Amino acid sequence: MMSRRTAPELALATVFSSLGFAQQAINTIDKYFGDWRASTPRFVQGSLEVHDIFTRGNPQNPPQKGAVFLFLNSCSYAVLAPHASTTQTRLDGRQEIFFIVSGHGTATGAGENQDLYRNLAILVPANLDFTIKNTGDTPLTMYLIDEPTPAGFRPNPKMLVRDENKIPISSVDGFWCHIVKTLFTTADGLGTLQSVLTVTLDPLTIAKPHLVDHEDIEEVWTAVEGNTLAFLGTQLRRQGPGISYLHPPDNKTPHTNINYSEDAQAKFLYFARYHPHQPRP
């Protein structure tokens, strides 16, 4: 449940409101936020426990909270119990991107085994038989992004792995202060998505408020580490790990995040589909 705003939060909202940004109704803004802990779990691939965050719906007027995707299939949080394994799965007409939050395991596909651990990202392509196993004594937890593959798309022949711990920073000044590491792009084998990143904010920083200026974009911010204030329109929400929001694609609602901590960074898993584009041939 979203908490009531404090005096500093109300002051910030007043400041941004004075800039002439559009006012959004509170109940409307809340439809663009999701917390995996509030969803009913379901099981896929045998033993993988999935908690939906965002699903298909209408990004202009969500029929219910979290039903905001027009182009993507879903975004969720998944848990694999200690020493459990998924059934062998082949993705048909879709791909999955896993971002590991905690635990240890292995992913197997195309005759290759890949160790899984915190901050590892793995792109599982369409038409590949794969399994995931938890090799530890604690739950293996991860964020799971499901994207459709367009007609004529050529998926990768094997899993693609990126270790966020080892990826160099690609920029530090986007929208004033975004510290960005690039995980996957279209050239890496994404089908509908065009960008999967991590974005970090240093203590006591605020990114530049900006709009999504066309209806074709789907841009999601999921808090992975730290606590911030998410600003959408003139509304502020507390955003801690496990809480996500989709930027309303209405050319009216600016967004940003404010890291109010004096000594800790805040990190987000960010992914977006920006506009219609040709699939990789």
XYZ file of C-alpha atoms in Angstrom:
281
model
C 0.000 0.000 0.000
C 1.306 3.451 -0.886
C 2.063 5.588 2.168
C 0.878 9.149 2.750
C 3.286 11.836 1.656
C 5.423 13.703 4.164
C 5.846 17.476 4.272
C 9.078 17.361 2.166
C 7.346 15.173 -0.415
C 4.419 17.587 -0.630
C 6.837 20.473 -1.019
C 8.581 18.725 -3.907
C 5.242 18.013 -5.559
C 4.331 21.695 -5.267
C 7.624 22.756 -6.842
C 7.216 20.468 -9.843
C 3.549 21.415 -10.179
C 4.570 25.039 -10.543
C 6.549 24.082 -13.650
C 3.308 23.568 -15.528
C 3.332 19.770 -15.737
C 0.020 17.988 -16.123
C -1.843 16.890 -13.018
C -2.728 13.194 -12.875
C -5.383 11.743 -10.616
C -3.889 9.720 -7.760
C -5.864 6.586 -8.571
C -4.744 6.820 -12.215
C -1.061 7.111 -11.336
C -1.281 4.113 -9.018
C -2.338 1.902 -11.944
C 1.142 2.416 -13.418
C 2.875 1.082 -10.296
C 3.380 -2.583 -9.472
C 4.764 -4.469 -6.482
C 5.386 -8.186 -7.004
C 4.559 -8.875 -3.343
C 0.953 -7.809 -3.978
C 0.302 -10.357 -6.747
C -0.998 -13.908 -6.484
C 1.786 -16.372 -7.369
C 1.471 -18.850 -10.223
C 3.775 -21.633 -11.395
C 5.355 -21.946 -14.848
C 8.010 -24.248 -16.286
C 7.142 -26.777 -13.617
C 8.428 -25.249 -10.384
C 9.162 -21.585 -11.130
C 6.979 -19.422 -8.880
C 6.026 -16.230 -10.717
C 4.583 -13.013 -9.264
C 3.261 -10.725 -12.019
C 4.139 -7.025 -11.880
C 2.883 -5.806 -15.279
C 0.783 -7.606 -17.881
C -0.954 -6.879 -21.178
C -3.616 -4.194 -21.115
C -3.969 -0.585 -22.207
C -1.161 1.870 -21.398
C -3.393 4.856 -22.134
C -6.189 3.714 -19.822
C -5.233 0.625 -17.801
C -8.331 -1.496 -17.138
C -6.792 -2.512 -13.818
C -3.652 -1.911 -11.811
C -0.601 -3.165 -13.691
C -2.404 -3.993 -16.979
C -0.270 -1.517 -18.913
C 1.591 -3.355 -21.702
C 0.653 -3.011 -25.337
C 3.861 -4.337 -26.931
C 5.468 -6.521 -24.256
C 3.993 -9.660 -22.708
C 4.804 -9.335 -19.038
C 7.236 -8.338 -16.326
C 7.391 -10.407 -13.159
C 9.410 -11.551 -10.172
C 10.259 -15.245 -10.064
C 11.423 -17.577 -7.311
C 12.952 -21.047 -7.642
C 13.058 -23.009 -4.380
C 16.337 -24.437 -3.045
C 17.576 -27.395 -5.144
C 14.506 -27.200 -7.420
C 14.729 -27.307 -11.211
C 12.407 -26.142 -13.962
C 11.148 -28.505 -16.609
C 12.780 -28.264 -19.999
C 11.101 -25.390 -21.801
C 11.125 -23.992 -25.319
C 9.889 -20.440 -25.888
C 7.681 -20.201 -28.982
C 7.251 -16.737 -30.466
C 8.739 -15.060 -27.411
C 11.949 -14.583 -25.457
C 12.774 -14.140 -21.781
C 15.308 -11.957 -20.016
C 16.286 -12.973 -16.474
C 18.023 -10.625 -14.025
C 19.214 -12.481 -10.927
C 18.538 -10.812 -7.574
C 19.756 -13.430 -5.101
C 20.845 -17.046 -4.776
C 22.894 -19.356 -6.963
C 21.982 -21.692 -9.791
C 22.668 -22.822 -13.321
C 20.953 -22.316 -16.657
C 21.372 -24.991 -19.308
C 20.666 -24.614 -23.013
C 22.208 -25.612 -26.350
C 24.669 -27.864 -24.544
C 26.026 -25.051 -22.378
C 25.810 -24.470 -18.624
C 25.848 -20.981 -17.145
C 26.282 -20.159 -13.486
C 23.633 -17.827 -12.086
C 24.283 -15.312 -9.305
C 23.364 -11.799 -8.208
C 23.379 -9.115 -10.943
C 23.757 -11.609 -13.778
C 21.483 -11.021 -16.789
C 20.637 -13.763 -19.259
C 18.742 -13.513 -22.544
C 17.032 -16.816 -23.365
C 16.145 -16.787 -27.081
C 13.116 -18.211 -28.819
C 13.255 -21.826 -30.024
C 15.887 -22.910 -27.468
C 15.318 -25.780 -25.027
C 16.514 -24.669 -21.596
C 16.263 -25.429 -17.882
C 17.119 -23.493 -14.721
C 18.282 -25.153 -11.513
C 18.759 -23.751 -8.030
C 22.037 -25.198 -6.778
C 21.947 -23.502 -3.375
C 20.235 -23.735 -0.003
C 18.389 -20.412 -0.391
C 15.788 -19.321 -2.972
C 17.029 -18.273 -6.412
C 15.194 -15.022 -7.131
C 15.051 -13.009 -10.324
C 13.161 -10.487 -12.414
C 11.698 -11.951 -15.579
C 10.850 -9.940 -18.701
C 8.821 -11.680 -21.433
C 8.887 -10.146 -24.920
C 7.236 -11.319 -28.147
C 9.361 -11.946 -31.231
C 8.149 -10.272 -34.443
C 7.688 -11.965 -37.790
C 10.981 -12.485 -39.597
C 13.024 -12.197 -36.422
C 16.226 -14.249 -36.145
C 16.790 -15.340 -32.528
C 20.217 -16.055 -31.090
C 21.366 -19.700 -31.368
C 22.257 -19.840 -27.655
C 21.804 -18.022 -24.367
C 23.475 -14.623 -24.053
C 24.888 -13.736 -20.637
C 25.973 -10.391 -19.198
C 27.521 -9.929 -15.757
C 26.473 -6.490 -14.561
C 29.194 -6.649 -11.912
C 31.835 -6.569 -14.670
C 30.197 -4.322 -17.280
C 31.825 -0.883 -17.585
C 29.757 2.244 -17.034
C 28.625 3.606 -20.402
C 27.507 7.071 -19.234
C 27.160 9.117 -16.048
C 25.351 12.286 -17.115
C 22.196 11.197 -18.966
C 19.227 13.188 -17.660
C 21.684 14.999 -15.386
C 22.931 12.058 -13.323
C 21.981 8.572 -14.619
C 24.859 6.115 -14.146
C 24.185 3.558 -16.882
C 25.370 0.032 -17.626
C 24.055 -1.551 -20.820
C 22.953 -5.181 -20.577
C 21.221 -5.854 -23.918
C 20.232 -3.918 -27.049
C 18.526 -4.771 -30.317
C 21.877 -5.757 -31.808
C 22.334 -8.341 -29.044
C 19.191 -10.205 -30.066
C 16.258 -8.417 -28.447
C 13.060 -8.850 -30.438
C 10.572 -6.201 -29.308
C 12.613 -4.454 -26.639
C 15.381 -2.103 -27.677
C 17.200 -1.552 -24.412
C 17.805 -3.349 -21.102
C 20.014 -1.419 -18.670
C 20.817 -0.815 -15.063
C 20.573 2.824 -13.978
C 22.081 4.014 -10.703
C 21.575 7.276 -8.797
C 24.201 8.560 -6.398
C 23.112 9.744 -2.929
C 21.184 13.032 -2.810
C 20.664 13.278 -6.562
C 17.655 13.800 -8.793
C 17.441 12.964 -12.491
C 15.975 15.469 -14.927
C 12.157 15.181 -15.138
C 11.150 14.336 -18.703
C 8.193 13.171 -20.765
C 7.462 10.117 -22.854
C 6.441 11.990 -25.963
C 4.707 9.323 -28.059
C 2.359 6.386 -27.564
C 4.681 3.707 -28.955
C 7.069 3.667 -26.011
C 6.996 1.198 -23.123
C 9.529 2.148 -20.462
C 9.730 0.398 -17.087
C 11.738 1.274 -13.976
C 12.149 -1.439 -11.336
C 13.903 -0.637 -8.066
C 16.594 -3.238 -7.337
C 18.597 -1.516 -4.596
C 17.965 1.500 -2.383
C 14.929 3.649 -1.679
C 13.863 6.642 -3.737
C 10.933 8.917 -4.398
C 9.367 8.250 -7.793
C 7.866 11.371 -9.329
C 5.121 11.009 -11.983
C 3.119 14.058 -13.037
C 2.770 15.919 -9.767
C 2.556 12.766 -7.676
C 5.284 11.267 -5.493
C 5.526 7.637 -4.448
C 8.020 5.836 -2.266
C 9.848 3.289 -4.398
C 11.890 0.588 -2.706
C 13.224 -2.720 -4.048
C 10.489 -4.768 -5.709
C 8.395 -1.785 -6.812
C 8.165 -0.919 -10.530
C 6.468 1.739 -12.603
C 5.729 2.245 -16.268
C 6.109 5.800 -17.508
C 2.626 6.787 -18.833
C 3.058 7.270 -22.620
C 0.756 10.293 -22.847
C 3.135 13.207 -23.523
C 1.711 14.818 -20.371
C 3.229 13.060 -17.394
C 6.918 13.753 -16.648
C 8.829 11.314 -14.511
C 12.044 11.005 -12.572
C 13.449 9.536 -9.362
C 14.962 11.256 -6.352
C 17.554 9.478 -4.246
C 17.107 11.092 -0.841
C 19.656 8.881 0.911
C 22.749 10.676 2.164
C 25.044 7.658 1.883
C 23.599 4.930 -0.387
C 23.162 4.578 -4.116
C 19.873 3.458 -5.649
C 19.802 1.079 -8.617
C 17.072 0.286 -11.141
C 16.553 -2.403 -13.733
C 15.348 -0.429 -16.764
C 13.937 -1.755 -20.015
C 12.186 -0.087 -22.907
C 10.662 -0.414 -26.349
C 10.968 3.046 -27.907
C 9.331 2.933 -31.339
C 8.503 0.593 -34.227
C 11.698 -0.875 -35.624
C 12.903 -3.489 -38.046
C 13.806 -6.794 -36.396
C 17.396 -7.924 -36.674
C 17.574 -9.888 -39.965
